[in-house]
Amino acid sequence: MGVIQSSDSDTAATDVAFRAEIRAWLAENLDGDFRGLRGAGGPGREHEAFEERLAWDRHLAAAGWTCLGWPREHGGRDASVRSQVIFHEEYARADAPARVSHVGEELLGPTLLAFGTEEQKQRFLPGVRSVSELWCQGYSEPGAGSDLAAVSTSARLDGDRWVINGQKIWTSLAHVADWCFVLARTERGSTRHHGLSYLLVPMDQPGIEVRPINQLTGTSEFNEVFFDDAVTEAGLIVGEPGDGWRIAMGTLTFERGISTLGQQIRFERELADIEAMARRTGAADDPLLADRIDRAWVGLRVLRAHALRTMSDTGDAGGASVSKLLWANWHRGLGELAMAVQGAAGLITDAEGGTDMNAWQRLYLFSRADTIYGGSNEVQRNIIAERVLGLPREARG
């Protein structure tokens, strides 16, 4: 049964048929060359079978299973929110691999549909839909991580092109991306949210250097990106110069959209596996651990209820921040629960030399970042306080 239900029998029958279609297609196609991709990839594991997952994404695109909610004139299906939720549910239940094109499909694409020019849509949306061009997000900087308004990367208009200088950090998949949407300061002397612009920048050029960041997990899906007189065309600005903050916030709202329902099903699978491990090892006999498992189950139901309640209100910045607070803290807690269930065995790696972590050790280490990336807990609480509750703004130096 899906998470969205209806009293309308025709709509319900359509939902059931659509769910069956997706389920059958995934069962048939996650086989052969793609059989080994089940469960591969995702945060902290983007290095897994990358080329094979890229081929899978393009296979999805060729069958019409990418960009479902987009208008038909741009290659989508005009799928309703209900249908999109059903797709993400079934995709997660099939344990299909994490998408390598999610930044383009879930962030850049909806942003262009909402704010881009027709020329920009015609130029970039086909490549996103077909997965022939990959994207990364140029937001965070060494001095502007959780406080995005402190961006200092600059861009100046020089004739028919923007010239960009500065540094971005924690840029996921920059090492494989063809393009980057960059938040840069285009008005000299401007501060905070003012004077920022949203630029579309090609990655393959002499003015851009990408350096991988080695993580605690031993992987390096995050990167530093250096812009040294990097260039992009004057017309590759989304919205007007100086309007970048509004566009950037729109992108973040899309990031916390419908696909989070699929994310929660993956969380549910992780929790079920932890519970099974606890029963197998006897850890479930500890009443304190059993209570923590029960509380995690209740927390997951809260995530689901909140996501469904706020699904149609894409303009509610407070709702997006509450969602981020809920899932990030829940998932970080799940990593801690996994280590507690393992006990002392969780402190030992599988390989001599301590380089080969098991799935639960990797989950624990990577989930420590859940409450930081994409907007830290502190920033999300400030947004809720200021924009929803109307409390005085935090003093900033």
XYZ file of C-alpha atoms in Angstrom:
397
model
C 0.000 0.000 0.000
C 1.312 3.473 -0.846
C 1.679 6.373 1.516
C -0.862 8.467 -0.411
C -4.409 7.154 -0.408
C -7.597 8.452 -1.975
C -11.327 7.980 -1.600
C -11.740 8.380 -5.336
C -11.909 4.853 -6.771
C -10.699 5.872 -10.256
C -7.657 7.643 -8.850
C -6.924 4.752 -6.518
C -7.141 2.279 -9.408
C -4.782 4.444 -11.477
C -2.311 4.534 -8.584
C -2.417 0.761 -8.216
C -1.825 0.264 -11.942
C 1.050 2.772 -11.983
C 2.658 1.118 -8.963
C 2.371 -2.303 -10.626
C 3.914 -0.948 -13.844
C 6.933 0.470 -12.016
C 7.382 -2.616 -9.862
C 7.291 -4.922 -12.888
C 9.724 -2.776 -14.894
C 12.221 -2.638 -12.039
C 11.983 -6.378 -11.426
C 12.652 -7.078 -15.091
C 15.422 -4.524 -15.587
C 17.379 -4.865 -12.338
C 18.739 -8.082 -13.781
C 21.492 -9.201 -16.081
C 24.213 -6.554 -16.239
C 22.385 -4.463 -13.624
C 21.668 -7.241 -11.103
C 24.759 -6.444 -9.028
C 23.788 -2.795 -8.580
C 21.052 -3.394 -6.014
C 21.747 -1.258 -2.977
C 24.849 0.371 -4.483
C 25.784 4.013 -4.014
C 24.293 6.783 -1.931
C 25.771 9.255 0.570
C 29.167 8.056 1.724
C 29.166 5.364 -0.968
C 29.103 7.356 -4.209
C 32.304 5.606 -5.275
C 30.521 2.262 -5.611
C 30.102 1.058 -9.211
C 29.911 4.613 -10.490
C 30.210 3.842 -14.215
C 27.691 1.016 -13.941
C 25.243 3.255 -12.069
C 25.692 5.930 -14.719
C 24.771 3.341 -17.357
C 21.728 2.400 -15.238
C 20.622 6.048 -15.040
C 20.820 6.334 -18.814
C 18.863 3.097 -19.116
C 16.157 4.634 -16.912
C 16.152 7.747 -19.096
C 15.794 5.777 -22.320
C 12.738 4.037 -20.814
C 11.180 7.344 -19.732
C 11.689 6.968 -15.976
C 13.615 10.188 -15.338
C 12.177 13.645 -14.615
C 8.630 12.306 -14.178
C 7.158 15.552 -12.851
C 8.562 17.733 -15.620
C 6.231 19.100 -18.341
C 5.927 16.898 -21.400
C 7.409 19.600 -23.626
C 10.655 19.210 -21.687
C 10.731 15.418 -21.756
C 8.805 14.661 -18.565
C 5.485 12.924 -17.983
C 3.616 15.720 -16.191
C 3.297 13.168 -13.404
C 1.301 14.213 -10.350
C 2.832 14.424 -6.893
C 1.023 11.158 -6.094
C 2.646 9.369 -9.025
C 6.092 10.744 -8.233
C 5.813 9.551 -4.636
C 4.769 6.106 -5.846
C 7.792 5.954 -8.168
C 10.261 6.885 -5.414
C 8.659 4.380 -3.041
C 8.902 1.501 -5.489
C 12.407 2.481 -6.585
C 13.563 2.339 -2.956
C 11.691 -0.897 -2.221
C 13.374 -2.551 -5.201
C 16.737 -1.603 -3.629
C 17.628 0.051 -6.926
C 21.004 1.837 -6.986
C 21.410 5.450 -5.890
C 21.159 7.826 -8.823
C 24.301 9.602 -10.033
C 22.270 12.294 -11.809
C 20.217 13.470 -8.820
C 21.830 16.939 -8.641
C 20.745 17.684 -12.196
C 17.326 16.043 -12.037
C 16.225 17.055 -8.533
C 17.964 20.433 -8.094
C 19.069 22.120 -11.321
C 16.191 20.923 -13.514
C 13.341 22.154 -11.276
C 15.243 25.415 -10.720
C 15.430 26.085 -14.461
C 11.781 25.142 -14.915
C 10.825 27.671 -12.228
C 13.279 30.497 -12.881
C 15.208 29.869 -16.118
C 14.772 31.425 -19.550
C 13.340 29.414 -22.397
C 16.771 29.366 -24.013
C 18.311 27.930 -20.828
C 15.619 25.281 -20.612
C 16.165 24.231 -24.219
C 19.932 24.139 -23.730
C 20.203 22.214 -20.457
C 17.070 20.228 -19.677
C 17.536 17.616 -22.439
C 20.996 16.760 -21.092
C 19.652 16.396 -17.575
C 16.746 14.207 -18.663
C 18.938 11.919 -20.802
C 21.760 11.902 -18.208
C 24.242 12.984 -20.866
C 25.421 15.915 -18.698
C 26.079 15.688 -14.961
C 25.868 18.600 -12.509
C 27.311 19.636 -9.158
C 26.336 22.390 -6.706
C 28.720 25.297 -6.014
C 27.382 26.762 -2.755
C 29.530 26.148 0.338
C 32.874 27.866 0.854
C 35.574 27.588 3.561
C 34.113 30.727 5.175
C 30.524 30.162 4.084
C 29.468 26.635 4.846
C 26.348 26.583 6.951
C 26.156 30.393 6.658
C 25.599 30.499 2.907
C 24.986 34.266 2.848
C 28.697 34.784 3.627
C 29.666 33.712 0.077
C 32.765 35.521 -1.181
C 33.390 33.821 -4.543
C 33.142 36.693 -7.016
C 32.112 37.055 -10.635
C 32.439 40.126 -12.842
C 30.915 40.708 -16.232
C 33.601 41.171 -18.873
C 31.984 41.731 -22.241
C 30.038 38.628 -23.172
C 31.209 36.460 -20.294
C 31.381 36.211 -16.517
C 34.851 35.842 -14.991
C 34.774 33.878 -11.718
C 37.305 33.737 -8.881
C 37.102 32.007 -5.535
C 36.763 28.617 -3.886
C 33.932 26.201 -3.173
C 34.146 23.265 -0.781
C 32.223 20.066 0.045
C 31.136 19.951 -3.616
C 29.641 16.502 -4.135
C 30.648 14.722 -7.366
C 32.503 17.748 -8.767
C 35.164 15.359 -10.071
C 32.673 13.765 -12.475
C 30.405 16.753 -13.227
C 30.200 18.506 -16.580
C 28.551 21.649 -15.154
C 28.210 23.447 -11.841
C 25.578 25.957 -10.696
C 27.548 28.521 -8.735
C 26.381 31.110 -6.221
C 28.750 34.062 -6.637
C 28.923 37.702 -5.535
C 28.475 39.868 -8.622
C 27.985 43.282 -6.951
C 31.211 44.597 -5.527
C 30.895 45.719 -1.905
C 27.621 43.869 -1.346
C 27.070 41.819 1.802
C 24.947 38.935 3.048
C 21.990 38.023 0.814
C 22.433 41.020 -1.488
C 24.473 41.155 -4.685
C 24.581 37.405 -5.319
C 23.949 35.727 -8.665
C 23.269 32.161 -9.794
C 25.598 31.158 -12.632
C 25.810 28.013 -14.785
C 29.492 27.201 -15.249
C 31.194 24.526 -17.418
C 33.635 22.435 -15.387
C 35.988 21.398 -18.200
C 38.114 24.518 -18.549
C 41.631 25.673 -17.533
C 40.299 28.064 -14.874
C 38.829 25.299 -12.695
C 40.733 22.882 -10.471
C 39.019 20.084 -8.528
C 40.737 18.537 -5.502
C 39.192 15.538 -3.694
C 38.631 15.680 0.076
C 39.457 12.414 1.837
C 36.746 11.554 4.376
C 36.754 9.505 7.568
C 35.051 6.745 5.587
C 38.072 6.490 3.278
C 36.149 7.801 0.263
C 36.297 11.200 -1.442
C 32.978 12.076 -3.063
C 33.333 15.646 -1.738
C 35.736 18.097 -3.352
C 37.299 21.506 -3.194
C 36.769 23.503 -6.385
C 39.018 26.456 -7.218
C 37.987 29.136 -9.725
C 40.905 31.121 -11.154
C 39.524 33.402 -13.862
C 37.079 30.663 -14.836
C 34.504 31.840 -17.363
C 30.942 31.262 -18.452
C 28.725 32.983 -21.003
C 26.953 36.193 -19.984
C 23.575 34.595 -20.674
C 24.174 31.669 -18.335
C 22.784 33.465 -15.302
C 19.513 32.231 -13.821
C 17.297 35.168 -12.908
C 18.614 38.721 -12.794
C 22.047 39.765 -11.489
C 21.769 40.183 -7.729
C 18.774 37.827 -7.501
C 20.880 34.762 -6.719
C 19.786 34.323 -3.119
C 16.145 33.840 -4.100
C 17.095 31.337 -6.808
C 19.460 29.469 -4.476
C 16.775 29.141 -1.802
C 14.391 27.812 -4.454
C 16.924 25.121 -5.318
C 17.243 24.089 -1.666
C 13.468 23.765 -1.407
C 13.415 21.439 -4.419
C 16.231 19.409 -2.809
C 13.947 18.511 0.099
C 11.029 17.489 -2.070
C 9.317 14.297 -3.172
C 12.401 12.082 -3.322
C 12.639 12.250 0.481
C 9.874 9.612 0.607
C 12.222 7.177 -1.119
C 14.983 8.206 1.268
C 12.769 7.255 4.196
C 12.134 3.792 2.790
C 15.905 3.289 2.655
C 16.066 4.469 6.267
C 13.394 1.915 7.127
C 15.471 -0.824 5.528
C 18.536 0.249 7.518
C 16.526 0.177 10.755
C 15.108 -3.267 9.934
C 18.626 -4.594 9.318
C 19.841 -3.148 12.624
C 16.908 -4.737 14.443
C 17.665 -8.077 12.787
C 21.305 -7.784 13.859
C 20.185 -7.025 17.438
C 17.991 -10.141 17.516
C 20.735 -12.280 15.979
C 23.413 -11.181 18.457
C 21.166 -11.006 21.507
C 21.543 -7.222 21.816
C 17.746 -6.920 21.591
C 17.518 -8.531 25.035
C 18.986 -5.352 26.503
C 15.897 -3.303 27.462
C 17.698 0.001 26.851
C 18.691 -1.006 23.314
C 15.212 -2.418 22.644
C 13.753 0.929 23.728
C 16.089 2.814 21.385
C 15.033 0.603 18.471
C 11.358 1.246 19.276
C 11.977 4.990 19.486
C 13.760 4.910 16.121
C 10.718 3.195 14.612
C 8.413 5.897 16.023
C 10.761 8.621 14.758
C 10.642 7.190 11.260
C 6.831 7.379 11.308
C 7.114 11.042 12.337
C 9.372 11.712 9.346
C 6.826 10.095 7.036
C 3.869 11.987 8.490
C 5.662 15.335 8.254
C 6.765 14.716 4.655
C 3.222 13.880 3.553
C 1.723 16.839 5.420
C 4.083 19.345 3.812
C 4.475 17.716 0.377
C 2.323 20.209 -1.516
C 3.727 23.343 0.167
C 6.984 23.761 -1.760
C 7.289 27.441 -0.890
C 7.404 26.942 2.876
C 11.022 27.524 3.922
C 10.130 26.651 7.499
C 8.697 23.293 6.475
C 11.858 22.435 4.541
C 13.973 23.328 7.559
C 11.841 21.227 9.906
C 12.178 18.314 7.477
C 15.972 18.662 7.395
C 16.148 18.804 11.202
C 13.952 15.731 11.544
C 15.656 13.385 9.089
C 19.247 14.501 9.729
C 19.056 14.037 13.487
C 17.112 10.789 13.152
C 19.674 9.337 10.761
C 22.635 10.449 12.858
C 20.955 8.726 15.796
C 20.550 5.593 13.688
C 24.300 5.501 13.105
C 24.837 5.714 16.852
C 22.274 2.933 17.390
C 24.073 0.706 14.876
C 27.327 1.086 16.791
C 25.599 0.411 20.120
C 24.027 -2.793 18.784
C 27.412 -3.999 17.500
C 29.021 -3.338 20.851
C 32.782 -3.766 21.130
C 32.873 -5.529 17.748
C 31.949 -2.229 16.105
C 35.307 -0.782 17.126
C 37.256 -3.255 14.987
C 37.538 -3.054 11.204
C 37.321 -6.107 8.992
C 40.753 -5.905 7.423
C 44.262 -5.909 8.812
C 45.464 -2.334 9.069
C 41.983 -0.998 9.831
C 41.075 0.135 6.318
C 38.015 -1.966 5.532
C 34.933 -0.742 7.446
C 31.688 -2.628 7.610
C 28.417 -1.000 6.518
C 27.484 0.065 10.051
C 30.828 1.696 10.769
C 30.579 3.601 7.501
C 26.988 4.610 8.328
C 28.046 5.884 11.743
C 30.947 7.963 10.427
C 29.136 9.462 7.447
C 25.921 10.203 9.342
C 27.893 12.495 11.644
C 27.793 14.932 8.727
C 24.009 14.685 8.229
C 23.359 17.528 10.690
C 25.953 19.759 8.988
C 25.728 19.482 5.202
C 22.751 21.006 3.423
C 22.385 23.498 6.274
C 23.436 22.755 9.842
C 21.042 22.259 12.743
C 21.821 25.760 13.978
C 21.025 27.365 10.634
C 17.772 25.419 10.243
C 16.647 26.483 13.720
C 17.443 30.114 12.922
C 15.369 29.898 9.738
C 12.408 28.481 11.664
C 12.780 31.091 14.421
C 13.070 34.068 12.084
C 10.855 33.148 9.131
C 8.154 31.081 10.819
C 7.973 32.219 14.441
C 8.865 35.853 13.689
C 11.541 36.037 16.384
C 14.259 38.724 16.219
C 17.111 37.964 13.839
C 20.305 36.593 15.311
C 23.012 39.245 15.725
C 25.698 38.773 13.066
C 29.132 40.284 13.053
